[in-house]
Short mmCIF file of C-alpha atoms and ligand atoms in Angstrom, two decimals:
data_model
loop_
_atom_site.label_atom_id
_atom_site.label_comp_id
_atom_site.label_asym_id
_atom_site.label_seq_id
_atom_site.Cartn_x
_atom_site.Cartn_y
_atom_site.Cartn_z
CA UNK A 1 0.00 0.00 0.00
CA UNK A 2 1.02 3.62 -0.42
CA UNK A 3 3.01 5.17 2.40
CA UNK A 4 0.60 6.95 4.74
CA UNK A 5 1.84 10.54 4.22
CA UNK A 6 1.11 10.37 0.50
CA UNK A 7 -2.31 8.82 1.04
CA UNK A 8 -3.10 11.41 3.72
CA UNK A 9 -2.10 14.22 1.34
CA UNK A 10 -4.31 12.80 -1.44
CA UNK A 11 -7.28 12.39 0.92
CA UNK A 12 -6.83 15.91 2.33
CA UNK A 13 -6.57 17.46 -1.15
CA UNK A 14 -9.80 15.78 -2.32
CA UNK A 15 -11.51 16.58 0.98
CA UNK A 16 -10.71 20.26 0.52
CA UNK A 17 -11.83 20.11 -3.11
CA UNK A 18 -15.23 18.54 -2.40
CA UNK A 19 -17.35 21.71 -2.39
CA UNK A 20 -16.04 23.02 -5.71
CA UNK A 21 -15.11 19.75 -7.46
CA UNK A 22 -18.29 19.62 -9.58
CA UNK A 23 -17.76 23.16 -10.90
CA UNK A 24 -14.54 22.17 -12.73
CA UNK A 25 -15.00 18.42 -13.35
CA UNK A 26 -15.95 18.72 -17.04
CA UNK A 27 -13.50 16.17 -18.48
CA UNK A 28 -14.13 13.91 -15.47
CA UNK A 29 -17.86 13.89 -16.39
CA UNK A 30 -17.08 12.95 -20.02
CA UNK A 31 -14.85 10.10 -18.83
CA UNK A 32 -17.44 8.89 -16.29
CA UNK A 33 -20.12 8.89 -19.01
CA UNK A 34 -17.86 6.91 -21.37
CA UNK A 35 -17.29 4.34 -18.61
CA UNK A 36 -21.01 4.19 -17.73
CA UNK A 37 -21.69 3.36 -21.39
CA UNK A 38 -19.48 0.26 -21.00
CA UNK A 39 -21.47 -1.06 -18.00
CA UNK A 40 -24.30 -3.60 -18.24
CA UNK A 41 -27.74 -1.97 -18.20
CA UNK A 42 -29.09 -3.90 -15.24
CA UNK A 43 -27.14 -5.53 -12.44
CA UNK A 44 -27.54 -6.30 -8.76
CA UNK A 45 -25.63 -4.16 -6.28
CA UNK A 46 -23.07 -1.76 -7.78
CA UNK A 47 -20.07 -0.18 -6.06
CA UNK A 48 -18.82 3.27 -7.16
CA UNK A 49 -15.24 3.04 -5.84
CA UNK A 50 -13.63 6.47 -5.41
CA UNK A 51 -17.03 8.01 -6.08
CA UNK A 52 -16.10 11.62 -5.41
CA UNK A 53 -19.34 13.62 -5.19
CA UNK A 54 -21.28 10.66 -6.59
CA UNK A 55 -21.95 11.58 -10.23
CA UNK A 56 -22.00 7.93 -11.36
CA UNK A 57 -23.71 6.75 -8.16
CA UNK A 58 -26.64 9.03 -8.91
CA UNK A 59 -26.79 7.84 -12.52
CA UNK A 60 -26.95 4.19 -11.37
CA UNK A 61 -29.61 4.98 -8.78
CA UNK A 62 -31.68 6.94 -11.33
CA UNK A 63 -31.69 3.78 -13.47
CA UNK A 64 -32.95 1.72 -10.53
CA UNK A 65 -29.59 0.05 -9.75
CA UNK A 66 -28.71 0.00 -6.04
CA UNK A 67 -25.29 1.61 -5.70
CA UNK A 68 -22.88 2.10 -2.80
CA UNK A 69 -20.72 5.21 -3.07
CA UNK A 70 -17.30 4.78 -1.47
CA UNK A 71 -14.59 7.39 -1.08
CA UNK A 72 -11.83 7.95 1.46
CA UNK A 73 -12.44 11.74 1.53
CA UNK A 74 -15.52 12.16 3.74
CA UNK A 75 -16.41 15.69 2.47
CA UNK A 76 -16.88 14.21 -1.02
CA UNK A 77 -19.76 12.10 0.30
CA UNK A 78 -21.54 14.71 2.40
CA UNK A 79 -23.97 16.06 -0.21
CA UNK A 80 -24.90 12.57 -1.41
CA UNK A 81 -28.01 10.89 -0.01
CA UNK A 82 -28.36 7.11 0.29
CA UNK A 83 -25.83 4.52 1.41
CA UNK A 84 -22.32 5.96 1.28
CA UNK A 85 -19.17 4.57 2.83
CA UNK A 86 -15.92 6.19 3.87
CA UNK A 87 -13.28 3.67 2.86
CA UNK A 88 -10.09 2.93 0.99
CA UNK A 89 -10.15 1.22 -2.41
CA UNK A 90 -6.94 -0.58 -1.38
CA UNK A 91 -8.69 -2.21 1.60
CA UNK A 92 -12.44 -2.13 1.03
CA UNK A 93 -14.61 -2.27 4.19
CA UNK A 94 -16.96 -4.70 2.44
CA UNK A 95 -17.52 -8.43 2.72
CA UNK A 96 -16.35 -10.72 -0.07
CA UNK A 97 -18.55 -11.35 -3.15
CA UNK A 98 -21.10 -8.66 -2.23
CA UNK A 99 -21.33 -6.61 -5.45
CA UNK A 100 -22.30 -7.45 -9.03
CA UNK A 101 -20.60 -4.39 -10.57
CA UNK A 102 -17.40 -2.69 -9.48
CA UNK A 103 -17.29 0.74 -11.16
CA UNK A 104 -14.42 3.17 -10.63
CA UNK A 105 -13.69 6.31 -12.61
CA UNK A 106 -10.42 8.18 -12.11
CA UNK A 107 -9.58 6.82 -8.65
CA UNK A 108 -7.12 3.94 -9.31
CA UNK A 109 -4.36 6.31 -10.42
CA UNK A 110 -4.34 7.70 -6.87
CA UNK A 111 -3.86 4.29 -5.28
CA UNK A 112 -1.63 1.24 -5.55
CA UNK A 113 -3.46 -0.47 -8.42
CA UNK A 114 -2.30 -3.95 -7.38
CA UNK A 115 -4.22 -3.62 -4.07
CA UNK A 116 -7.22 -2.05 -5.84
CA UNK A 117 -7.32 -4.99 -8.30
CA UNK A 118 -7.10 -7.59 -5.52
CA UNK A 119 -9.88 -5.87 -3.57
CA UNK A 120 -12.09 -5.54 -6.66
CA UNK A 121 -11.67 -9.29 -7.25
CA UNK A 122 -12.52 -10.03 -3.63
CA UNK A 123 -15.75 -7.99 -3.42
CA UNK A 124 -17.11 -8.97 -6.85
CA UNK A 125 -19.48 -11.90 -7.11
CA UNK A 126 -18.45 -14.67 -9.55
CA UNK A 127 -19.45 -13.47 -13.03
CA UNK A 128 -19.60 -9.85 -11.78
CA UNK A 129 -18.35 -6.96 -13.92
CA UNK A 130 -15.33 -4.74 -13.41
CA UNK A 131 -15.46 -1.33 -15.16
CA UNK A 132 -12.58 1.04 -14.47
CA UNK A 133 -11.26 4.24 -16.01
CA UNK A 134 -7.78 5.22 -14.93
CA UNK A 135 -4.98 7.38 -16.31
CA UNK A 136 -2.05 6.35 -18.49
CA UNK A 137 1.45 7.81 -18.75
CA UNK A 138 0.69 10.41 -21.46
CA UNK A 139 -1.74 12.17 -19.10
CA UNK A 140 -0.89 15.86 -18.51
CA UNK A 141 2.03 15.42 -20.93
CA UNK A 142 1.90 19.05 -22.07
CA UNK A 143 2.13 20.23 -18.46
CA UNK A 144 4.99 17.85 -17.72
CA UNK A 145 6.87 19.20 -20.76
CA UNK A 146 6.16 22.81 -19.80
CA UNK A 147 7.52 22.32 -16.29
CA UNK A 148 10.68 20.78 -17.73
CA UNK A 149 11.36 24.28 -19.06
CA UNK A 150 10.96 25.66 -15.52
CA UNK A 151 13.17 23.40 -13.38
CA UNK A 152 14.26 19.80 -12.90
CA UNK A 153 11.66 18.95 -10.29
CA UNK A 154 8.79 16.52 -10.90
CA UNK A 155 5.55 18.56 -10.85
CA UNK A 156 3.24 16.03 -12.45
CA UNK A 157 2.22 12.65 -11.07
CA UNK A 158 3.45 9.50 -12.89
CA UNK A 159 0.80 7.12 -14.22
CA UNK A 160 1.01 3.39 -14.95
CA UNK A 161 1.06 2.13 -18.56
CA UNK A 162 -2.04 0.33 -19.84
CA UNK A 163 0.11 -2.75 -20.54
CA UNK A 164 0.72 -3.25 -16.82
CA UNK A 165 -2.88 -4.23 -16.00
CA UNK A 166 -3.71 -7.40 -17.98
CA UNK A 167 -1.34 -9.77 -16.16
CA UNK A 168 -2.36 -8.46 -12.74
CA UNK A 169 -6.06 -8.78 -13.58
CA UNK A 170 -5.62 -12.35 -14.83
CA UNK A 171 -3.65 -13.30 -11.72
CA UNK A 172 -6.40 -11.80 -9.52
CA UNK A 173 -9.05 -14.02 -11.17
CA UNK A 174 -10.53 -11.88 -13.96
CA UNK A 175 -11.31 -13.02 -17.47
CA UNK A 176 -12.81 -11.39 -20.59
CA UNK A 177 -10.35 -8.54 -20.01
CA UNK A 178 -10.60 -5.60 -22.42
CA UNK A 179 -8.29 -2.62 -22.17
CA UNK A 180 -8.77 0.41 -24.40
CA UNK A 181 -6.99 3.77 -24.38
CA UNK A 182 -8.56 7.03 -25.47
CA UNK A 183 -7.35 10.62 -25.24
CA UNK A 184 -9.62 13.28 -23.77
CA UNK A 185 -8.39 16.86 -24.13
CA UNK A 186 -9.30 19.73 -21.81
CA UNK A 187 -8.57 23.37 -22.71
CA UNK A 188 -7.65 26.30 -20.49
CA UNK A 189 -7.32 29.98 -21.34
CA UNK A 190 -3.86 30.18 -19.71
CA UNK A 191 -1.45 28.23 -17.54
CA UNK A 192 -2.49 29.89 -14.26
CA UNK A 193 -6.15 28.99 -14.86
CA UNK A 194 -5.15 25.43 -15.74
CA UNK A 195 -3.14 25.02 -12.52
CA UNK A 196 -5.93 26.62 -10.45
CA UNK A 197 -8.51 24.21 -11.93
CA UNK A 198 -6.30 21.19 -11.18
CA UNK A 199 -6.03 22.39 -7.58
CA UNK A 200 -9.79 23.02 -7.40
CA UNK A 201 -10.28 19.38 -8.48
CA UNK A 202 -7.98 18.28 -5.65
CA UNK A 203 -5.77 16.56 -8.24
CA UNK A 204 -2.49 18.37 -7.51
CA UNK A 205 -0.73 15.85 -5.24
CA UNK A 206 2.34 14.68 -7.16
CA UNK A 207 3.57 11.87 -4.94
CA UNK A 208 7.06 12.81 -3.92
CA UNK A 209 7.57 15.70 -1.50
CA UNK A 210 8.78 18.75 -3.40
CA UNK A 211 11.11 21.45 -2.11
CA UNK A 212 9.50 24.79 -1.23
CA UNK A 213 9.86 27.74 -3.58
CA UNK A 214 9.54 25.64 -6.76
CA UNK A 215 10.31 27.22 -10.10
CA UNK A 216 10.15 30.95 -9.20
CA UNK A 217 8.96 33.74 -11.47
CA UNK A 218 11.49 33.13 -14.26
CA UNK A 219 10.87 29.39 -14.32
CA UNK A 220 7.11 29.95 -14.48
CA UNK A 221 7.58 32.36 -17.40
CA UNK A 222 9.63 29.77 -19.28
CA UNK A 223 6.89 27.17 -18.70
CA UNK A 224 4.24 29.66 -19.88
CA UNK A 225 6.21 30.54 -23.00
CA UNK A 226 6.57 26.86 -23.91
CA UNK A 227 2.88 26.16 -23.27
CA UNK A 228 1.90 29.19 -25.35
CA UNK A 229 3.60 27.52 -28.35
CA UNK A 230 1.07 24.65 -28.02
CA UNK A 231 -1.98 26.94 -28.05
CA UNK A 232 -4.91 25.82 -30.23
CA UNK A 233 -8.09 27.71 -31.19
CA UNK A 234 -9.85 26.33 -28.08
CA UNK A 235 -6.99 27.31 -25.73
CA UNK A 236 -4.07 25.52 -24.09
CA UNK A 237 -4.60 21.74 -24.49
CA UNK A 238 -4.23 19.30 -21.62
CA UNK A 239 -4.42 15.62 -22.53
CA UNK A 240 -5.90 12.87 -20.36
CA UNK A 241 -4.67 9.48 -21.59
CA UNK A 242 -7.59 7.41 -20.29
CA UNK A 243 -7.27 3.65 -19.84
CA UNK A 244 -10.66 1.90 -19.86
CA UNK A 245 -10.65 -1.58 -18.33
CA UNK A 246 -13.55 -4.01 -18.39
CA UNK A 247 -13.44 -7.61 -17.20
CA UNK A 248 -15.50 -10.34 -15.54
CA UNK A 249 -14.81 -11.98 -12.21
CA UNK A 250 -14.20 -15.61 -13.11
CA UNK A 251 -16.95 -17.99 -11.95
C1 LIG B 301 -10.61 12.50 -9.65
S1 LIG B 301 -11.73 12.08 -8.37
C2 LIG B 301 -12.94 11.14 -9.29
C3 LIG B 301 -14.27 11.15 -8.58
C4 LIG B 301 -15.41 10.52 -9.36
N1 LIG B 301 -15.22 9.10 -9.53
C5 LIG B 301 -15.62 11.22 -10.69
O1 LIG B 301 -15.56 10.55 -11.72
O2 LIG B 301 -15.85 12.44 -10.68
C6 LIG B 301 -10.88 10.81 -7.48
C7 LIG B 301 -11.63 10.37 -6.25
O3 LIG B 301 -10.99 9.17 -5.76
C8 LIG B 301 -10.89 9.27 -4.37
N2 LIG B 301 -9.78 8.41 -3.92
C9 LIG B 301 -8.46 8.54 -4.22
N3 LIG B 301 -7.75 7.57 -3.63
C10 LIG B 301 -8.64 6.79 -2.95
C11 LIG B 301 -8.53 5.65 -2.12
N4 LIG B 301 -7.32 5.08 -1.88
N5 LIG B 301 -9.63 5.14 -1.57
C12 LIG B 301 -10.86 5.71 -1.79
N6 LIG B 301 -11.03 6.81 -2.55
C13 LIG B 301 -9.94 7.34 -3.13
C14 LIG B 301 -10.67 10.74 -4.09
O4 LIG B 301 -10.97 11.11 -2.75
C15 LIG B 301 -11.57 11.39 -5.12
O5 LIG B 301 -12.85 11.62 -4.61
#
């Protein structure tokens, strides 16, 4: 499992973001919708693992599917009615084989995926469906490149390649595994707005502790100048390399 300080920082960042998360989660909604479209229309109990404010949970419930929302950041769950659980996707507080659908959009990249996979396999009923959207290594690539012009410090989180999942899923007892990658691109008017929106989402924890002071004014200007060279008609592009995973829990 992740070392506690990193997990605490991630939980605190999303907890602080809860009230304003929905106001900036445009790409996150598109990705959640694309993942919902890959789910079976009717199932028994569903789990929305790393639910955030419960966008997908509410969609499932509106369709008549009972759905548990689970997130480790309690403030994310506060505005959501129904049955919601504060818990960790690496160690789910649920009994084995209790859900027919494990749905998770944009949470696995914040956790140790090997634990998340093992827990998904444990709580899914035989024949149950896994539907996950997570982020691949090209995610935020423009921002990573821009910061390379500012200093030599890592400012963007590293994401696991799509190729790393199949063997782990098979070993955990999944079959019918399908993994597809698709780019989603967000646009911002300028670099400051982009960084502010990432912070408003709560998605700014990089992983390793960074020294204070960071790039300074000159470094930031170099990053801005580089990013400006990427500008498109819609604004500064920011790519999300989304990895969609679907699979069945072996019977
Ligand atoms: C980017 S948000 C996505 C929220 C929601 N699924 C959506 O599509 O809008 C990531 C969510 O995962 C949660 N999360 C991250 N790591 C987690 C963990 N180890 N256990 C439970 N939740 C976690 C965060 O608190 C946050 O609410």
